[in-house]
Amino acid sequence: VQLQESGPGLVKPSQTLSLTCTVSGGAINSGGYYWNWIRQHPGKGLEWIGYIYYSGRTYYNPSLKSRVSISMDTSKNQFSLKLDSVTVADTAVYYCASRVGGGSGSFPAWGQGTLVTVSS
Amino acid sequence: DIVLTQSPGTLSLSPGERATLSCRASQSVNSSYLAWYQQKPGQAPRLLIHATSRRASGIPDRFSGRGSGTDFILTISRLEPEDFALYYCQQFGNSPLCSFGPGTKLEIK
């Protein structure tokens, strides 16, 4: 499975950040996979944002839950992230990553990441 | 929420030496759900070890992991030049379901 993020690199404060992850090498709804978003603030560590399961079920990090939405488009083999009401604190490299259900809870496949800057 | 602490923050070693990186959790982690990643500048993290001690596909056997409960170790038996990077541990299962440690920077001495 290969993953590739896409979306605007600049978002204004208070607006909505929207990113898409295109999956290749397998169908997004083929079963057993969790499709995740993870971010990394500049020079900092990694923060898990949430996932969407192949069935459409979602789960979000409680720290971001009120602002996050993850959806999937099976016709395009993509899943997407929306983060509302962004501030400069949301400036980060955003990664999409896959996790195999029933596995070890780890992420063997990642996109290359996309930098999103929140600035007016 | 669980907190993962990694030590040391920076480790300075020479090629050929042995590296020992620590990950300590504020509460017990199921050993099936502790992983280690390597990250180089400008790259995404790469999975090295999952389920505490299982090497991911294509990872050289100089990388090994062990531990249980709240204390986990990543060992690199003989450092190669390409091993100097950032290393993160990651847990799954404890609130907030998934989290990462702050990282250890392995630098050339």
mmCIF file of C-alpha atoms in Angstrom:
data_model
loop_
_atom_site.group_PDB
_atom_site.id
_atom_site.type_symbol
_atom_site.label_atom_id
_atom_site.label_comp_id
_atom_site.label_asym_id
_atom_site.label_seq_id
_atom_site.Cartn_x
_atom_site.Cartn_y
_atom_site.Cartn_z
ATOM 1 C CA VAL A 1 0.000 0.000 0.000
ATOM 2 C CA GLN A 2 1.258 3.462 -0.923
ATOM 3 C CA LEU A 3 -0.176 6.717 0.346
ATOM 4 C CA GLN A 4 0.083 10.277 -0.942
ATOM 5 C CA GLU A 5 -1.179 13.430 0.751
ATOM 6 C CA SER A 6 -2.453 16.463 -1.139
ATOM 7 C CA GLY A 7 -4.032 19.780 -0.285
ATOM 8 C CA PRO A 8 -3.371 23.467 0.295
ATOM 9 C CA GLY A 9 -0.092 24.349 1.940
ATOM 10 C CA LEU A 10 -1.432 27.586 3.417
ATOM 11 C CA VAL A 11 -4.615 28.088 5.415
ATOM 12 C CA LYS A 12 -5.829 31.265 7.104
ATOM 13 C CA PRO A 13 -6.608 31.302 10.814
ATOM 14 C CA SER A 14 -10.205 30.356 11.695
ATOM 15 C CA GLN A 15 -10.652 28.545 8.380
ATOM 16 C CA THR A 16 -10.887 24.819 7.696
ATOM 17 C CA LEU A 17 -7.842 22.740 6.829
ATOM 18 C CA SER A 18 -8.663 20.092 4.221
ATOM 19 C CA LEU A 19 -6.302 17.338 3.100
ATOM 20 C CA THR A 20 -6.725 14.225 1.009
ATOM 21 C CA CYS A 21 -4.792 10.979 1.044
ATOM 22 C CA THR A 22 -4.794 8.901 -2.124
ATOM 23 C CA VAL A 23 -4.204 5.197 -1.594
ATOM 24 C CA SER A 24 -2.683 2.932 -4.220
ATOM 25 C CA GLY A 25 -1.865 -0.735 -4.179
ATOM 26 C CA GLY A 26 -5.121 -1.773 -2.604
ATOM 27 C CA ALA A 27 -8.768 -0.810 -2.269
ATOM 28 C CA ILE A 28 -9.496 1.472 0.637
ATOM 29 C CA ASN A 29 -12.618 -0.523 1.500
ATOM 30 C CA SER A 30 -11.132 -3.945 0.912
ATOM 31 C CA GLY A 31 -11.274 -4.763 4.576
ATOM 32 C CA GLY A 32 -9.102 -4.803 7.635
ATOM 33 C CA TYR A 33 -7.347 -1.474 7.281
ATOM 34 C CA TYR A 34 -7.518 1.614 9.439
ATOM 35 C CA TRP A 35 -6.693 4.833 7.602
ATOM 36 C CA ASN A 36 -5.047 7.402 9.846
ATOM 37 C CA TRP A 37 -3.924 10.991 10.019
ATOM 38 C CA ILE A 38 -0.881 11.929 12.086
ATOM 39 C CA ARG A 39 0.781 15.322 12.336
ATOM 40 C CA GLN A 40 4.154 16.674 13.380
ATOM 41 C CA HIS A 41 4.613 20.236 14.516
ATOM 42 C CA PRO A 42 7.840 21.840 13.225
ATOM 43 C CA GLY A 43 10.785 20.396 15.073
ATOM 44 C CA LYS A 44 8.492 18.461 17.400
ATOM 45 C CA GLY A 45 7.139 14.982 17.946
ATOM 46 C CA LEU A 46 4.245 13.100 16.399
ATOM 47 C CA GLU A 47 0.558 13.508 17.267
ATOM 48 C CA TRP A 48 -2.059 10.984 16.184
ATOM 49 C CA ILE A 49 -5.203 12.734 14.926
ATOM 50 C CA GLY A 50 -7.602 9.909 14.187
ATOM 51 C CA TYR A 51 -8.664 7.145 11.849
ATOM 52 C CA ILE A 52 -11.401 5.931 9.592
ATOM 53 C CA TYR A 53 -11.971 2.213 9.336
ATOM 54 C CA TYR A 54 -12.726 0.575 5.999
ATOM 55 C CA SER A 55 -16.320 0.268 7.165
ATOM 56 C CA GLY A 56 -16.556 4.040 7.626
ATOM 57 C CA ARG A 57 -16.302 4.027 11.413
ATOM 58 C CA THR A 58 -14.176 6.851 12.793
ATOM 59 C CA TYR A 59 -12.258 7.530 15.998
ATOM 60 C CA TYR A 60 -10.514 10.750 16.911
ATOM 61 C CA ASN A 61 -7.937 11.919 19.399
ATOM 62 C CA PRO A 62 -10.003 13.484 22.210
ATOM 63 C CA SER A 63 -7.752 16.537 22.163
ATOM 64 C CA LEU A 64 -8.908 17.346 18.612
ATOM 65 C CA LYS A 65 -12.269 15.605 18.488
ATOM 66 C CA SER A 66 -14.383 18.759 18.498
ATOM 67 C CA ARG A 67 -12.672 20.089 15.355
ATOM 68 C CA VAL A 68 -11.795 16.965 13.338
ATOM 69 C CA SER A 69 -13.625 15.012 10.701
ATOM 70 C CA ILE A 70 -12.237 12.122 8.628
ATOM 71 C CA SER A 71 -14.158 10.746 5.663
ATOM 72 C CA MET A 72 -13.536 8.421 2.750
ATOM 73 C CA ASP A 73 -14.372 8.341 -0.956
ATOM 74 C CA THR A 74 -14.220 4.761 -2.150
ATOM 75 C CA SER A 75 -14.780 5.736 -5.778
ATOM 76 C CA LYS A 76 -11.505 7.663 -5.723
ATOM 77 C CA ASN A 77 -9.731 5.386 -3.234
ATOM 78 C CA GLN A 78 -9.123 8.368 -1.004
ATOM 79 C CA PHE A 79 -9.705 9.442 2.544
ATOM 80 C CA SER A 80 -9.749 12.996 3.805
ATOM 81 C CA LEU A 81 -9.115 15.144 6.856
ATOM 82 C CA LYS A 82 -10.966 18.298 7.816
ATOM 83 C CA LEU A 83 -9.821 20.381 10.765
ATOM 84 C CA ASP A 84 -12.034 23.338 11.651
ATOM 85 C CA SER A 85 -11.180 26.700 13.175
ATOM 86 C CA VAL A 86 -7.444 26.369 12.700
ATOM 87 C CA THR A 87 -4.897 28.497 14.526
ATOM 88 C CA VAL A 88 -1.151 28.889 14.132
ATOM 89 C CA ALA A 89 -0.826 25.961 16.545
ATOM 90 C CA ASP A 90 -2.156 23.717 13.764
ATOM 91 C CA THR A 91 0.857 24.464 11.576
ATOM 92 C CA ALA A 92 2.459 21.068 11.026
ATOM 93 C CA VAL A 93 3.456 18.383 8.594
ATOM 94 C CA TYR A 94 0.422 16.165 8.118
ATOM 95 C CA TYR A 95 0.903 12.498 7.339
ATOM 96 C CA CYS A 96 -1.565 9.843 6.311
ATOM 97 C CA ALA A 97 -0.729 6.313 7.403
ATOM 98 C CA SER A 98 -2.299 2.880 7.355
ATOM 99 C CA ARG A 99 -2.667 0.380 10.148
ATOM 100 C CA VAL A 100 -3.700 -3.222 9.772
ATOM 101 C CA GLY A 101 -6.620 -4.273 11.907
ATOM 102 C CA GLY A 102 -5.851 -7.082 14.310
ATOM 103 C CA GLY A 103 -2.176 -6.226 14.078
ATOM 104 C CA SER A 104 0.199 -4.553 16.470
ATOM 105 C CA GLY A 105 -1.289 -1.061 16.417
ATOM 106 C CA SER A 106 1.664 0.227 14.432
ATOM 107 C CA PHE A 107 1.897 2.083 11.135
ATOM 108 C CA PRO A 108 3.914 0.269 8.480
ATOM 109 C CA ALA A 109 2.959 2.579 5.623
ATOM 110 C CA TRP A 110 3.081 6.380 5.538
ATOM 111 C CA GLY A 111 2.689 9.107 2.970
ATOM 112 C CA GLN A 112 5.616 11.458 2.519
ATOM 113 C CA GLY A 113 3.823 14.202 4.446
ATOM 114 C CA THR A 114 2.585 17.643 3.503
ATOM 115 C CA LEU A 115 3.378 20.878 5.320
ATOM 116 C CA VAL A 116 0.380 23.011 6.177
ATOM 117 C CA THR A 117 1.057 26.520 7.433
ATOM 118 C CA VAL A 118 -1.646 28.495 9.191
ATOM 119 C CA SER A 119 -1.054 32.156 8.609
ATOM 120 C CA SER A 120 -2.928 35.260 7.567
ATOM 121 C CA ASP B 1 -3.784 9.832 29.390
ATOM 122 C CA ILE B 2 -0.658 7.744 28.997
ATOM 123 C CA VAL B 3 2.644 9.612 28.737
ATOM 124 C CA LEU B 4 5.659 8.129 26.964
ATOM 125 C CA THR B 5 9.074 9.373 28.023
ATOM 126 C CA GLN B 6 12.170 8.645 25.971
ATOM 127 C CA SER B 7 15.724 8.815 27.177
ATOM 128 C CA PRO B 8 18.219 10.080 26.568
ATOM 129 C CA GLY B 9 17.004 13.073 24.620
ATOM 130 C CA THR B 10 20.209 13.009 22.595
ATOM 131 C CA LEU B 11 22.667 10.143 22.294
ATOM 132 C CA SER B 12 26.125 10.799 20.855
ATOM 133 C CA LEU B 13 27.927 7.699 19.619
ATOM 134 C CA SER B 14 30.361 6.606 16.935
ATOM 135 C CA PRO B 15 29.763 4.171 14.084
ATOM 136 C CA GLY B 16 30.335 0.633 15.243
ATOM 137 C CA GLU B 17 29.176 1.341 18.790
ATOM 138 C CA ARG B 18 26.067 -0.039 20.444
ATOM 139 C CA ALA B 19 23.070 2.218 21.023
ATOM 140 C CA THR B 20 20.503 1.675 23.751
ATOM 141 C CA LEU B 21 17.365 3.822 23.652
ATOM 142 C CA SER B 22 14.743 3.792 26.379
ATOM 143 C CA CYS B 23 10.990 4.337 26.307
ATOM 144 C CA ARG B 24 9.123 4.513 29.596
ATOM 145 C CA ALA B 25 5.344 4.677 29.885
ATOM 146 C CA SER B 26 3.305 6.249 32.663
ATOM 147 C CA GLN B 27 1.069 3.170 32.692
ATOM 148 C CA SER B 28 1.422 -0.380 31.528
ATOM 149 C CA VAL B 29 1.477 -0.993 27.774
ATOM 150 C CA ASN B 30 0.443 -4.289 26.226
ATOM 151 C CA SER B 31 3.686 -5.565 24.715
ATOM 152 C CA SER B 32 1.799 -6.393 21.524
ATOM 153 C CA TYR B 33 1.243 -2.683 21.049
ATOM 154 C CA LEU B 34 4.635 -1.018 21.446
ATOM 155 C CA ALA B 35 6.473 0.076 18.312
ATOM 156 C CA TRP B 36 9.620 1.968 17.337
ATOM 157 C CA TYR B 37 10.178 4.254 14.351
ATOM 158 C CA GLN B 38 13.175 5.897 12.732
ATOM 159 C CA GLN B 39 12.849 9.326 11.150
ATOM 160 C CA LYS B 40 15.400 11.158 9.037
ATOM 161 C CA PRO B 41 15.165 14.857 8.115
ATOM 162 C CA GLY B 42 12.483 15.562 5.563
ATOM 163 C CA GLN B 43 11.180 12.001 5.629
ATOM 164 C CA ALA B 44 8.213 10.237 7.123
ATOM 165 C CA PRO B 45 8.817 7.918 10.056
ATOM 166 C CA ARG B 46 9.750 4.358 9.156
ATOM 167 C CA LEU B 47 8.518 1.443 11.221
ATOM 168 C CA LEU B 48 11.432 -0.501 12.699
ATOM 169 C CA ILE B 49 9.968 -2.662 15.442
ATOM 170 C CA HIS B 50 6.399 -3.636 16.317
ATOM 171 C CA ALA B 51 4.950 -5.746 19.101
ATOM 172 C CA THR B 52 7.976 -4.774 21.225
ATOM 173 C CA SER B 53 10.459 -7.072 19.514
ATOM 174 C CA ARG B 54 9.338 -7.926 15.976
ATOM 175 C CA ARG B 55 11.326 -6.337 13.205
ATOM 176 C CA ALA B 56 9.329 -4.817 10.406
ATOM 177 C CA SER B 57 9.853 -5.986 6.869
ATOM 178 C CA GLY B 58 13.326 -5.171 5.531
ATOM 179 C CA ILE B 59 14.759 -3.982 8.853
ATOM 180 C CA PRO B 60 18.316 -5.225 9.507
ATOM 181 C CA ASP B 61 18.878 -7.558 12.432
ATOM 182 C CA ARG B 62 21.164 -5.071 14.171
ATOM 183 C CA PHE B 63 17.890 -3.483 15.368
ATOM 184 C CA SER B 64 16.229 -5.247 18.277
ATOM 185 C CA GLY B 65 13.605 -4.424 20.850
ATOM 186 C CA ARG B 66 12.655 -5.754 24.242
ATOM 187 C CA GLY B 67 10.673 -4.845 27.289
ATOM 188 C CA SER B 68 7.378 -5.198 29.060
ATOM 189 C CA GLY B 69 4.961 -3.277 31.231
ATOM 190 C CA THR B 70 6.223 0.280 31.377
ATOM 191 C CA ASP B 71 9.843 -0.105 30.234
ATOM 192 C CA PHE B 72 10.942 -0.773 26.682
ATOM 193 C CA ILE B 73 14.323 -0.706 24.977
ATOM 194 C CA LEU B 74 15.482 -0.341 21.386
ATOM 195 C CA THR B 75 19.014 -1.567 20.768
ATOM 196 C CA ILE B 76 21.124 -1.000 17.688
ATOM 197 C CA SER B 77 23.953 -3.480 18.027
ATOM 198 C CA ARG B 78 26.550 -1.863 15.762
ATOM 199 C CA LEU B 79 25.804 1.582 14.450
ATOM 200 C CA GLU B 80 26.032 2.200 10.747
ATOM 201 C CA PRO B 81 26.324 5.761 9.358
ATOM 202 C CA GLU B 82 22.724 5.614 8.125
ATOM 203 C CA ASP B 83 21.406 4.865 11.633
ATOM 204 C CA PHE B 84 21.978 8.393 12.909
ATOM 205 C CA ALA B 85 18.462 9.804 13.040
ATOM 206 C CA LEU B 86 15.501 10.441 15.335
ATOM 207 C CA TYR B 87 13.820 7.499 17.020
ATOM 208 C CA TYR B 88 10.277 7.443 18.388
ATOM 209 C CA CYS B 89 8.400 4.882 20.412
ATOM 210 C CA GLN B 90 4.640 4.535 19.985
ATOM 211 C CA GLN B 91 1.946 2.838 22.036
ATOM 212 C CA PHE B 92 -1.500 1.724 21.046
ATOM 213 C CA GLY B 93 -4.450 0.960 23.224
ATOM 214 C CA ASN B 94 -4.121 3.354 26.140
ATOM 215 C CA SER B 95 -5.909 6.703 26.048
ATOM 216 C CA PRO B 96 -5.734 8.588 23.726
ATOM 217 C CA LEU B 97 -5.685 5.232 21.855
ATOM 218 C CA CYS B 98 -2.418 6.014 20.085
ATOM 219 C CA SER B 99 0.502 8.210 21.122
ATOM 220 C CA PHE B 100 4.181 8.712 20.496
ATOM 221 C CA GLY B 101 7.133 9.510 22.704
ATOM 222 C CA PRO B 102 9.050 12.782 22.261
ATOM 223 C CA GLY B 103 11.923 11.073 20.502
ATOM 224 C CA THR B 104 15.630 10.390 20.954
ATOM 225 C CA LYS B 105 18.112 12.011 18.620
ATOM 226 C CA LEU B 106 20.977 9.688 17.773
ATOM 227 C CA GLU B 107 23.887 11.780 16.578
ATOM 228 C CA ILE B 108 27.421 11.088 15.441
ATOM 229 C CA LYS B 109 30.021 11.726 18.112
#
